[in-house]
Short mmCIF file of C-alpha atoms in Angstrom, two decimals:
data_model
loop_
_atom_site.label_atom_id
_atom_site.label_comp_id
_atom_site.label_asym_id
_atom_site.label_seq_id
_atom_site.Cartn_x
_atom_site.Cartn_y
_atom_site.Cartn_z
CA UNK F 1 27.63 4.75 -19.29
CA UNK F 2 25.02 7.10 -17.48
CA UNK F 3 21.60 7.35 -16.63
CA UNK F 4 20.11 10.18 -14.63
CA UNK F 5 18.22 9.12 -11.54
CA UNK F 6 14.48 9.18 -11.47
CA UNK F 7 12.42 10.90 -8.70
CA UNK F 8 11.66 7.39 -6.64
CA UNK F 9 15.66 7.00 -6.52
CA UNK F 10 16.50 10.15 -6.04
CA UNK F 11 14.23 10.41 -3.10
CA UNK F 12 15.96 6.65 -1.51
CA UNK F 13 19.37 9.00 -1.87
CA UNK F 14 17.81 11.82 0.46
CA UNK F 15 16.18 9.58 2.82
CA UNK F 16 19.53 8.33 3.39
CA UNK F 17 20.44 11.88 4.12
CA UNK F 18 18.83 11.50 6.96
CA UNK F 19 19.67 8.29 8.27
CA UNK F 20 21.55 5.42 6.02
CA UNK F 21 19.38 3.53 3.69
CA UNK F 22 21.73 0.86 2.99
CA UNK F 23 20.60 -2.78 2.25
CA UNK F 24 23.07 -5.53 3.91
CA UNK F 25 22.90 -9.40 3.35
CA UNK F 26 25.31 -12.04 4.72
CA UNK F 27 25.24 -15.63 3.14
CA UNK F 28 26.78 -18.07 5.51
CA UNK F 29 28.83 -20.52 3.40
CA UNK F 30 29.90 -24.13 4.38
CA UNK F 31 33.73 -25.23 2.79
CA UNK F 32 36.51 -23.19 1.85
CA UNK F 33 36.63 -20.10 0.86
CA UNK F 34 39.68 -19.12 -2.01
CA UNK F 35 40.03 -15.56 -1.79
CA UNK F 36 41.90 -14.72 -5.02
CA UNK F 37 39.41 -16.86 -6.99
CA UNK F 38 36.26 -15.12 -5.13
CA UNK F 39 38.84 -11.99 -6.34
CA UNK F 40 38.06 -13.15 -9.81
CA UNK F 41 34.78 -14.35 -9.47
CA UNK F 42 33.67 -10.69 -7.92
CA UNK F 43 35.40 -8.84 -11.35
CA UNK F 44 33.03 -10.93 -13.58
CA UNK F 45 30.25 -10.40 -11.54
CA UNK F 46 30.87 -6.70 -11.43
CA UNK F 47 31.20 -7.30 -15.36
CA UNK F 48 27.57 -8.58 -15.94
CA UNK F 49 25.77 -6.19 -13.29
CA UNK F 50 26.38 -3.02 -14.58
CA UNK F 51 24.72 -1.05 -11.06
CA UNK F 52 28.02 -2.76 -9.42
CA UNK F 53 30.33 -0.53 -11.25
CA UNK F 54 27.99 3.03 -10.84
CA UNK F 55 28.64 5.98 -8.29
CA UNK F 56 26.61 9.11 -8.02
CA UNK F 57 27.23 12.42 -9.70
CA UNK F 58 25.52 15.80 -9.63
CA UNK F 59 23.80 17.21 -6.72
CA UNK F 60 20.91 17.09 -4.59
CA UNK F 61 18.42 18.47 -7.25
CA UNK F 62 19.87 16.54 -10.28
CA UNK F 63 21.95 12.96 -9.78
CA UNK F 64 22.95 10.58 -11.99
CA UNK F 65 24.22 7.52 -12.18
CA UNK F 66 27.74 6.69 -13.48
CA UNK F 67 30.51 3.44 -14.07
CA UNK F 68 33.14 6.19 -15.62
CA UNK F 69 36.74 5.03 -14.14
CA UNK F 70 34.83 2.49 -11.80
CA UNK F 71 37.69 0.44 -10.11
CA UNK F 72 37.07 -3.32 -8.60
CA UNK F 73 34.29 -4.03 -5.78
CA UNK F 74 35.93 -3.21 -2.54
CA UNK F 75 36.51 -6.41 -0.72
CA UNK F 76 37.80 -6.65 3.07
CA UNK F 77 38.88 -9.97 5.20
CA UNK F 78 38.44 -10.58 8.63
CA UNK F 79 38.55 -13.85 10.61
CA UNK F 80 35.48 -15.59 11.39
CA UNK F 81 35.89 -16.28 15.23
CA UNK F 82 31.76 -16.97 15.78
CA UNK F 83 28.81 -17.57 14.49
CA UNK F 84 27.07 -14.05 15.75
CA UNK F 85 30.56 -12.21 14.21
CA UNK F 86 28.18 -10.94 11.41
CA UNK F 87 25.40 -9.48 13.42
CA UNK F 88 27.67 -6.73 14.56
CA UNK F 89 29.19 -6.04 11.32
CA UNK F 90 25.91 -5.85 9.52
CA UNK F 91 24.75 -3.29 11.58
CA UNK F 92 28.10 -1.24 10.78
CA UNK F 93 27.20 -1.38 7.55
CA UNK F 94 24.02 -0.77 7.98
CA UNK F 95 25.14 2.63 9.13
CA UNK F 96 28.16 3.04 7.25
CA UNK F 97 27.67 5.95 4.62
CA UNK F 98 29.03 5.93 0.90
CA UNK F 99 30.97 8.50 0.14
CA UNK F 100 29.21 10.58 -2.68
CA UNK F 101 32.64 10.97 -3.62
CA UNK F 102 33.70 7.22 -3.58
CA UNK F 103 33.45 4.92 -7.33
CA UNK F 104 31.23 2.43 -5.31
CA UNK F 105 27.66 2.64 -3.98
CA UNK F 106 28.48 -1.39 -3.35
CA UNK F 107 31.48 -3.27 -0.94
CA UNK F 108 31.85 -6.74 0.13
CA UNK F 109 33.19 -8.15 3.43
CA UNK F 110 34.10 -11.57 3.94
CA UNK F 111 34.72 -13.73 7.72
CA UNK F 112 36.87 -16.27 6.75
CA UNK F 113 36.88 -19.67 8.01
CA UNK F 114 38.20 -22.76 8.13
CA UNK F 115 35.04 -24.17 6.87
CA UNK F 116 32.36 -22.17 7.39
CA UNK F 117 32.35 -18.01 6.07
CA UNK F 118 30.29 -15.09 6.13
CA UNK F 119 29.94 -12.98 3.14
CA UNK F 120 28.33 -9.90 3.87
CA UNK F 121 27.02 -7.59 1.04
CA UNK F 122 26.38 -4.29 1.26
CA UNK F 123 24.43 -1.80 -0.94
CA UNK F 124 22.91 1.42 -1.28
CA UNK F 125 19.02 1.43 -1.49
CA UNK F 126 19.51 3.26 -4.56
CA UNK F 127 20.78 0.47 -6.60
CA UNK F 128 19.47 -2.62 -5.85
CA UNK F 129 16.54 -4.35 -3.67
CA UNK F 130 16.59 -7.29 -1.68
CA UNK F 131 16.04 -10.02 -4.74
CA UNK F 132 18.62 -8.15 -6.70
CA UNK F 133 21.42 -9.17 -4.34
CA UNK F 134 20.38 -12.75 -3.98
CA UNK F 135 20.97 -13.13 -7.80
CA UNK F 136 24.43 -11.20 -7.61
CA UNK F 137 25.03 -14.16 -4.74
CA UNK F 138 23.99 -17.04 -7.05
CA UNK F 139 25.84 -15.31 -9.94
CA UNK F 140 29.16 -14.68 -8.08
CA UNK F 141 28.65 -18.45 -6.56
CA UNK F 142 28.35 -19.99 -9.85
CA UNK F 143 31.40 -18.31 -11.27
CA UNK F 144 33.34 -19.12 -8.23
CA UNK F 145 32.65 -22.97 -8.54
CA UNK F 146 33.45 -22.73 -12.14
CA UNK F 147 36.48 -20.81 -11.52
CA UNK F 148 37.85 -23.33 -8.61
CA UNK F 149 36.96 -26.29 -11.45
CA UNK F 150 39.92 -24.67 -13.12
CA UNK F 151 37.39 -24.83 -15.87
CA UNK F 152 37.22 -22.24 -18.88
CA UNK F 153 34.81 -19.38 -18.63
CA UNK F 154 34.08 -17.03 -21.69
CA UNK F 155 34.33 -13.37 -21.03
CA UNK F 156 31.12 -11.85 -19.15
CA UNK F 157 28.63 -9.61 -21.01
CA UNK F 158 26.98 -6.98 -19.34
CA UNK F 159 23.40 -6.87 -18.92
CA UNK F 160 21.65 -3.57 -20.35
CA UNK F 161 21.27 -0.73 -17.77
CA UNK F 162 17.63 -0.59 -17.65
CA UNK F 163 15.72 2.64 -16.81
CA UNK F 164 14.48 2.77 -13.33
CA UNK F 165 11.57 1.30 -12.09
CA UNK F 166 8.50 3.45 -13.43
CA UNK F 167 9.69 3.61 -16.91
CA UNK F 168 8.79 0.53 -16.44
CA UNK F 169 5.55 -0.33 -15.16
CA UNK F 170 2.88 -2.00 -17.69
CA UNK F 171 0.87 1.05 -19.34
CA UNK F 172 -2.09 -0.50 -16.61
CA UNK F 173 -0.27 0.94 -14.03
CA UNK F 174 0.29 4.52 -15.59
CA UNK F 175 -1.45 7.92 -16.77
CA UNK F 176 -5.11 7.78 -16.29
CA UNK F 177 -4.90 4.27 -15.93
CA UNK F 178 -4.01 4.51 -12.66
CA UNK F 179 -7.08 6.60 -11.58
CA UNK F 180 -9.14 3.83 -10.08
CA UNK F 181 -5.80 3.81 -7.74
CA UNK F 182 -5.68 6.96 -7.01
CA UNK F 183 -8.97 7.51 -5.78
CA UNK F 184 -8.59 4.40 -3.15
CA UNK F 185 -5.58 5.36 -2.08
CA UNK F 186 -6.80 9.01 -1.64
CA UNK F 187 -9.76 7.46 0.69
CA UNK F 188 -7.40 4.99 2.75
CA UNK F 189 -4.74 7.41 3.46
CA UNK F 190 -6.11 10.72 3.18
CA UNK F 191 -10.08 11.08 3.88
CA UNK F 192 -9.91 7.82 5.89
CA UNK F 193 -7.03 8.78 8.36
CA UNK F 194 -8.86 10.92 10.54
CA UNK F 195 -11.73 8.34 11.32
CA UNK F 196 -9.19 5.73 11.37
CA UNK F 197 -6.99 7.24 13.63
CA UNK F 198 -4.39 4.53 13.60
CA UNK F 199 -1.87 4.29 16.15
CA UNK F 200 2.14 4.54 15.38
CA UNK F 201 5.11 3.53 17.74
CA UNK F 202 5.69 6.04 20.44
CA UNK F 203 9.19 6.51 20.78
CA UNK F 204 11.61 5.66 23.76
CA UNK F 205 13.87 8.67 23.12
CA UNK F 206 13.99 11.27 20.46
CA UNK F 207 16.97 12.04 18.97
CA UNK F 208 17.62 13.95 14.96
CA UNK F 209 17.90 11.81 12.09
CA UNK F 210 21.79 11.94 11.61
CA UNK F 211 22.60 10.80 15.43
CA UNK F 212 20.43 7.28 15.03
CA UNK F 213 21.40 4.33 13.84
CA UNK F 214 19.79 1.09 12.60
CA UNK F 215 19.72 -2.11 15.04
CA UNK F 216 19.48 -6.02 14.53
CA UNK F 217 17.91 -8.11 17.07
CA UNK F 218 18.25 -11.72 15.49
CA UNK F 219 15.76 -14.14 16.18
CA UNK F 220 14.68 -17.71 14.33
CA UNK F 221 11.82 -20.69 14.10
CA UNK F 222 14.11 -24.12 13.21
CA UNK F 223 12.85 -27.43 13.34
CA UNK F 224 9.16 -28.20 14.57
CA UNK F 225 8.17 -25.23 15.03
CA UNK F 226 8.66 -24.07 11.36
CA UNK F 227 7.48 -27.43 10.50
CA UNK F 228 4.02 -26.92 12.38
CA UNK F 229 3.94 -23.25 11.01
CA UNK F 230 3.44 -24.02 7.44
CA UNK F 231 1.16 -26.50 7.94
CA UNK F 232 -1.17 -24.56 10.25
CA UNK F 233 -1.19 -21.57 8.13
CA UNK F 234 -2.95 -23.59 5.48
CA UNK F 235 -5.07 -25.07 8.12
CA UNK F 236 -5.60 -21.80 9.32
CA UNK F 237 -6.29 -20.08 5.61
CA UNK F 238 -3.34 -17.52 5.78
CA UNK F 239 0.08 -17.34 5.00
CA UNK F 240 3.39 -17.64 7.02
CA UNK F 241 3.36 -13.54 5.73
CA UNK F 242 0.26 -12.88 7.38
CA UNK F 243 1.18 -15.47 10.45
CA UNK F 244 4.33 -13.20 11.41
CA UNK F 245 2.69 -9.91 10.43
CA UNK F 246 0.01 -10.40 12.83
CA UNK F 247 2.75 -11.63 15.66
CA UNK F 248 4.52 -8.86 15.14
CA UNK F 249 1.79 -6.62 15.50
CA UNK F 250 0.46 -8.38 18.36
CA UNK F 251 4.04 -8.27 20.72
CA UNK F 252 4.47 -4.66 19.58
CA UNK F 253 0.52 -3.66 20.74
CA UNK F 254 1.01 -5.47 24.18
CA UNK F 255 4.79 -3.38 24.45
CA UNK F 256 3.57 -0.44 23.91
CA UNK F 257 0.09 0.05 23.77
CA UNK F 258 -0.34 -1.94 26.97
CA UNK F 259 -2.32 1.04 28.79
CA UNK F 260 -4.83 0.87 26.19
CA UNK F 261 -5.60 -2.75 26.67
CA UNK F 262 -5.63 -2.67 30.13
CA UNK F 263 -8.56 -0.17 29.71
CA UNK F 264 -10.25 -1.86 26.20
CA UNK F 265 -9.51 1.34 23.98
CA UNK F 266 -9.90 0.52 20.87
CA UNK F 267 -6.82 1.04 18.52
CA UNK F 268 -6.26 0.73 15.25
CA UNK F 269 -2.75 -0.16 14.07
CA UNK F 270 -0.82 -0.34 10.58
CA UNK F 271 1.82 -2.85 9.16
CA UNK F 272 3.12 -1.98 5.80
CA UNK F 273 4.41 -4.96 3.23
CA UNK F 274 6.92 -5.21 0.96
CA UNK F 275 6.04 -5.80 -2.50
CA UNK F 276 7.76 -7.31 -5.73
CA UNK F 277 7.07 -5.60 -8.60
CA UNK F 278 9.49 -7.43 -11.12
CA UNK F 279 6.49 -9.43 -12.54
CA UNK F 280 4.51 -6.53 -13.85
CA UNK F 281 7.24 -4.58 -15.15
CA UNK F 282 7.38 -4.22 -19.51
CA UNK F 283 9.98 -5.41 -20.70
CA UNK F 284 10.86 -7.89 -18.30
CA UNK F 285 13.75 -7.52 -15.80
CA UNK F 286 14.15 -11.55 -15.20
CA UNK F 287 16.70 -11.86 -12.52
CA UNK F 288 18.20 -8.49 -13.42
CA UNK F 289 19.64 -6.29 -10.31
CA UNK F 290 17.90 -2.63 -9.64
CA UNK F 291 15.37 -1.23 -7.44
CA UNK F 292 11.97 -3.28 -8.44
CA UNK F 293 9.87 -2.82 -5.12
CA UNK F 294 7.25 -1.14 -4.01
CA UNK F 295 5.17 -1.56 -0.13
CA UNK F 296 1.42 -1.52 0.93
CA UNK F 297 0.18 -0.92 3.84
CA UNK F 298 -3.14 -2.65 5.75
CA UNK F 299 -4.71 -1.52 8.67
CA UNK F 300 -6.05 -3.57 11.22
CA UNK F 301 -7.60 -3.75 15.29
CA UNK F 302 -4.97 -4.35 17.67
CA UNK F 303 -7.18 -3.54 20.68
CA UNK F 304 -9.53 -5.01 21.76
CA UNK F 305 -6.97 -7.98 21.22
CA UNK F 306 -7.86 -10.31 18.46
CA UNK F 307 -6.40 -13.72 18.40
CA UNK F 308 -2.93 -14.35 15.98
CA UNK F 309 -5.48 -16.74 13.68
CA UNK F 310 -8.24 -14.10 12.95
CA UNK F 311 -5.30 -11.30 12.57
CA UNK F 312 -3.26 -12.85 10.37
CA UNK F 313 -6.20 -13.84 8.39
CA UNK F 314 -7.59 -10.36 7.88
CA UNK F 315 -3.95 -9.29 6.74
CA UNK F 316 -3.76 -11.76 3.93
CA UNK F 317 -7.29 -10.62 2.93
CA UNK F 318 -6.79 -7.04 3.00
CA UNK F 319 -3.19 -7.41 1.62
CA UNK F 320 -4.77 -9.19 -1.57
CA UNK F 321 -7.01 -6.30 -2.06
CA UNK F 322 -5.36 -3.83 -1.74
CA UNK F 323 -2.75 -5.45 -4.16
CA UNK F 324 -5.91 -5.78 -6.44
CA UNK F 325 -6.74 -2.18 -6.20
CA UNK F 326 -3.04 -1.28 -7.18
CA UNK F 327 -1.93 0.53 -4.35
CA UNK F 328 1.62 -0.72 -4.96
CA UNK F 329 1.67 1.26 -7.70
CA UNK F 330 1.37 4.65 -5.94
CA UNK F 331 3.62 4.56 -2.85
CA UNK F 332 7.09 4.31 -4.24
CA UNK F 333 6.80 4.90 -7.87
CA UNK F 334 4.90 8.67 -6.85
CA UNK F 335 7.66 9.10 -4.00
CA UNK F 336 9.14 11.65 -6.27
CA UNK F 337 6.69 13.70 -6.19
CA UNK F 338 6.92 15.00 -2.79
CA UNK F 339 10.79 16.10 -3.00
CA UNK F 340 11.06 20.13 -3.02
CA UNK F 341 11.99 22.44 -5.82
CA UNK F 342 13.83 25.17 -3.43
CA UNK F 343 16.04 25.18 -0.98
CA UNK F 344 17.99 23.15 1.21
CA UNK F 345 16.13 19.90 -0.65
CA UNK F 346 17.80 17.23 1.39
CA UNK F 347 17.41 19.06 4.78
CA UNK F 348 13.59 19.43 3.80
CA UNK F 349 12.82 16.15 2.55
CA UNK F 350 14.16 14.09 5.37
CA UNK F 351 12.69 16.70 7.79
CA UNK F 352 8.91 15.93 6.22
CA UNK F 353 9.13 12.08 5.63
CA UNK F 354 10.67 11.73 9.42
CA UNK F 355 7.93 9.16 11.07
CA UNK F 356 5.46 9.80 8.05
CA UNK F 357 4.68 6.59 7.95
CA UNK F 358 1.30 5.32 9.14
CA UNK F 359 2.42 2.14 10.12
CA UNK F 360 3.75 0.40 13.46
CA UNK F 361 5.35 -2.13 11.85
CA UNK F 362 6.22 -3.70 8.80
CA UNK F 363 7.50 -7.06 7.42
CA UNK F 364 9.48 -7.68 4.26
CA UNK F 365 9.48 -11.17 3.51
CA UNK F 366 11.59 -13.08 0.64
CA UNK F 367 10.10 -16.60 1.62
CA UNK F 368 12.36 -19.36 0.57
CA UNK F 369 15.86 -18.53 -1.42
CA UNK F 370 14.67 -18.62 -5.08
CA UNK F 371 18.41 -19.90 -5.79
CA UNK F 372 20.39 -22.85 -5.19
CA UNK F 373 21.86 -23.70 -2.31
CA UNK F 374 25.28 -25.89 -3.22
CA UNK F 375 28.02 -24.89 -5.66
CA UNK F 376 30.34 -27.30 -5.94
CA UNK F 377 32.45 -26.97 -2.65
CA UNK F 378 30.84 -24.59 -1.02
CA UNK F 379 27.14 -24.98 0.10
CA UNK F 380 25.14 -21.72 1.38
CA UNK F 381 23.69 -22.53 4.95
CA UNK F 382 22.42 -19.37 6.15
CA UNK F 383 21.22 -16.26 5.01
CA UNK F 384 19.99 -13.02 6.56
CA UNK F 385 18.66 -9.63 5.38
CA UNK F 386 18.28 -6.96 7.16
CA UNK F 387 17.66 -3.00 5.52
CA UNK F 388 18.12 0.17 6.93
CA UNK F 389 14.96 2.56 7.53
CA UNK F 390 16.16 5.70 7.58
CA UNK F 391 13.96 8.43 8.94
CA UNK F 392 10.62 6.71 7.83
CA UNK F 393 9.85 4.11 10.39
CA UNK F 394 10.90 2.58 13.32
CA UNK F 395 10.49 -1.04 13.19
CA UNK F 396 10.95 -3.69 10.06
CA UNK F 397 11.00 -7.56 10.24
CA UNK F 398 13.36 -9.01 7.63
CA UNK F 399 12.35 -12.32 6.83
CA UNK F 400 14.11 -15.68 4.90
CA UNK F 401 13.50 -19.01 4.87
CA UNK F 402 16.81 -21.43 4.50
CA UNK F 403 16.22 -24.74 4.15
CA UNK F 404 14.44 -25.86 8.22
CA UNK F 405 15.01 -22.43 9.39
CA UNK F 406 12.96 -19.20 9.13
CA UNK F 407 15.54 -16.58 9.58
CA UNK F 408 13.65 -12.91 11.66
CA UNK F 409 15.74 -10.02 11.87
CA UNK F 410 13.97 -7.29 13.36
CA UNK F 411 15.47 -4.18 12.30
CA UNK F 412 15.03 -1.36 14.63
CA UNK F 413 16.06 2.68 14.99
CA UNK F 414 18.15 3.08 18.01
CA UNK F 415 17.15 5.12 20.32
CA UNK F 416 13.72 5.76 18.78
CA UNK F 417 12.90 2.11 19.64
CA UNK F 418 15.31 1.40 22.73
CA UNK F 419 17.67 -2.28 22.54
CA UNK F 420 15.73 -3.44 25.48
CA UNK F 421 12.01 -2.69 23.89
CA UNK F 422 13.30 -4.57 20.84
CA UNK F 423 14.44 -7.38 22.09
CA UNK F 424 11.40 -7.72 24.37
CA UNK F 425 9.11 -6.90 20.87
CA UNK F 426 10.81 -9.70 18.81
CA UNK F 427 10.89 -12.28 21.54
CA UNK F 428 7.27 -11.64 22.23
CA UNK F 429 6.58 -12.40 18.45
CA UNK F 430 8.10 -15.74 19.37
CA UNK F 431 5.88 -16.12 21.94
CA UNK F 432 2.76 -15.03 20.34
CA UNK F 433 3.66 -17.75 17.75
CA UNK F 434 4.50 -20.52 20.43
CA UNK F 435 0.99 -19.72 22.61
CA UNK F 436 -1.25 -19.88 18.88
CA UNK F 437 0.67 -23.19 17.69
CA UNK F 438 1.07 -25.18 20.73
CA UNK F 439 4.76 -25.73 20.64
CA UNK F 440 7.90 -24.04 22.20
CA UNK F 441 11.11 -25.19 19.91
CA UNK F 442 12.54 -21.98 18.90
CA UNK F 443 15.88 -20.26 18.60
#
């Protein structure tokens, strides 16, 4: 099996050139673990998903995808000793390379406990977005339950490998159809950049792209305060998106941009937003895994300071248009287009994307698990993503929802964005949510 890459994945595999561009999830599971039968249960798995059993071949100008001699998922045990064990390994993996050499763009890690283990799941942004990996969980899950039944499973079939992404968007979202887009995303982001004149994050240190590394500051809303969230983003006409979008942008304006509000400047400020694309896409992908994203990004007044309300408000709106105006359809799909012909490709690429985007923040937000959260024996309690960012930004909320809790994993690029600033950016988005809902429970 092999399938050449297209331009929008090739370009993922030189961004991480620059700096990793590896996704990494952990799922926190209550009861105990077997680990021959998760063994097992990780060979079927790798059985149905055929992007589990692919490594790269060919070069910088010509890649493709390949499962030839593909051996098992690699899987490595540790002993759970906390509950914070996995922030520290996730952001080893985070910046752990794969080896263009290696028969795996995919490896597993598992704390083991007692009753209560972390497996952490780590991928290369080539293969596989966010939603993709929390259908391998449910997948591997499901088998595993079966498999400790002692019950009878017939042999896996593998899904198809499907071509990438823009092979498959719906014929509305290519050739001339796509004109209408073109010509509003050509007046946001080219003719209306100069008047807009939109602020980025100013960075603590410099440093080249293959000397940082990607951070985790982990944050959460449990309890009340998640409770009195949802229901005063309805009140409020919004979405929790647009609620934590607008406190993010809000605690990063008052950390850096502080100057400017002290004197009233006004500043203009972008957060880009992850979008799912699997909907549109002809034929369907269902709950396939592969690379089925795309981002936006809105641009909104951060000073004079508006209030959280009226901020998070105008995101949703202008998030809902632009989706309307098919904007999503342009900025990863057309990635591609930008790579060079000549030369050192990967040197140039990384060196012209590094802090090209517009944005000071961004959010990617998968709401509420779309899968089950008990197997048999073992019950998921937790579950965090966080994604590298490589030389493109500096600053990404990773957002789930987990039963009461609302899991915020602000991913940053050290030293770019300095520990300290981070940590003083995410806990002012806690605050900025605590001051506009009247409460203070939160972890």
């Amino acid at each position: 099996m092999e399938r050449a890459l297209a331009d929008m994945e090739r370009a993922f595999y030189l961004l991480d050139r620059g700096t990793r561009f590896n996704g990494v999830q952990v799922v926190t599971l209550r009861g105990a673990v077997d680990v021959a039968l998760l063994r097992q249960a990780l060979l079927r798995l790798q059985a149905r998903h055929p992007l589990l059993r692919v490594r790269l071949r060919g070069d910088d100008k010509k890649l493709f995808l390949t499962d030839e001699d593909h051996g098992p998922l690699p899987l490595t045990v540790q002993t759970r000793r906390s509950d914070s064990d996995w922030i520290a390994l996730a952001e080893d993996e985070l910046n752990r390379p794969f080896d263009r050499e290696g028969d795996h763009l995919t490896r597993l890690q598992l704390l083991l406990g007692d009753d209560r283990s972390d497996l952490i799941l780590s991928h290369h942004h080539v293969t596989a977005d966010a939603l993709s990996i929390i259908f391998a969980i449910r997948d591997l899950l499901t088998d595993l339950d079966t498999l400790r039944r002692g019950d009878i499973l017939p042999p896996p079939e593998s899904l198809p490998l499907r071509p990438p992404m823009p092979a498959l968007l719906p014929p509305s979202a290519r050739g001339l159809r796509l004109l209408p887009a073109m010509h509003h995303f050509f007046f946001k982001h080219v003719v209306g950049k100069p008047l807009r004149r939109a602020k980025t994050l100013p960075l603590s240190q410099p440093m080249p792209a293959a000397q940082r590394r990607n951070r985790v500051v982990h944050r959460a809303l449990v309890g009340e305060t998640l409770t009195s969230l949802k229901a005063r983003v309805k009140k409020e006409q919004t979405t929790v998106h647009g609620a934590l979008a607008a406190a993010l942008l809000l605690s990063t304006s008052h950390e850096v941009f502080a100057e400017r509000i002290a004197q009233n400047r006004a500043t203009k400020a972008g957060c880009f937003s992850a979008v799912n694309l699997r909907g549109d896409l002809t034929p369907s992908v269902g709950e396939e895994m592969g690379l089925y994203i795309s981002q936006v990004t809105t641009f909104h007044q951060v000073v004079p300071l508006p209030s959280l309300w009226n901020l998070a408000r105008e995101l949703r709106q202008q998030l809902t248009r632009t989706l309307a105006q098919g904007e999503q359809y342009l900025t990863m799909p057309l990635i591609g287009l930008f790579i060079p012909r000549f030369g050192d490709v990967a040197a140039r690429f990384v060196k012209n994307f590094d802090a090209a985007s517009p944005a000071l923040t961004g959010v990617t937000n998968l709401q509420k698990l779309p899968i089950p959260l008990k197997y048999g024996g073992l019950q998921i309690e937790d579950y965090q993503i966080t994604v590298g960012l490589s030389v493109v930004g500096q600053l990404l909320l990773a957002v789930t929802t987990v039963g009461d809790r609302l899991n915020l994993n602000l991913v940053f690029v050290d030293p770019l964005v300095s520990p300290d600033r981070a940590t003083r950016i995410a806990d002012g988005l806690l605050a900025q949510l605590d001051a506009a809902l009247g409460v203070s429970e939160a972890a």
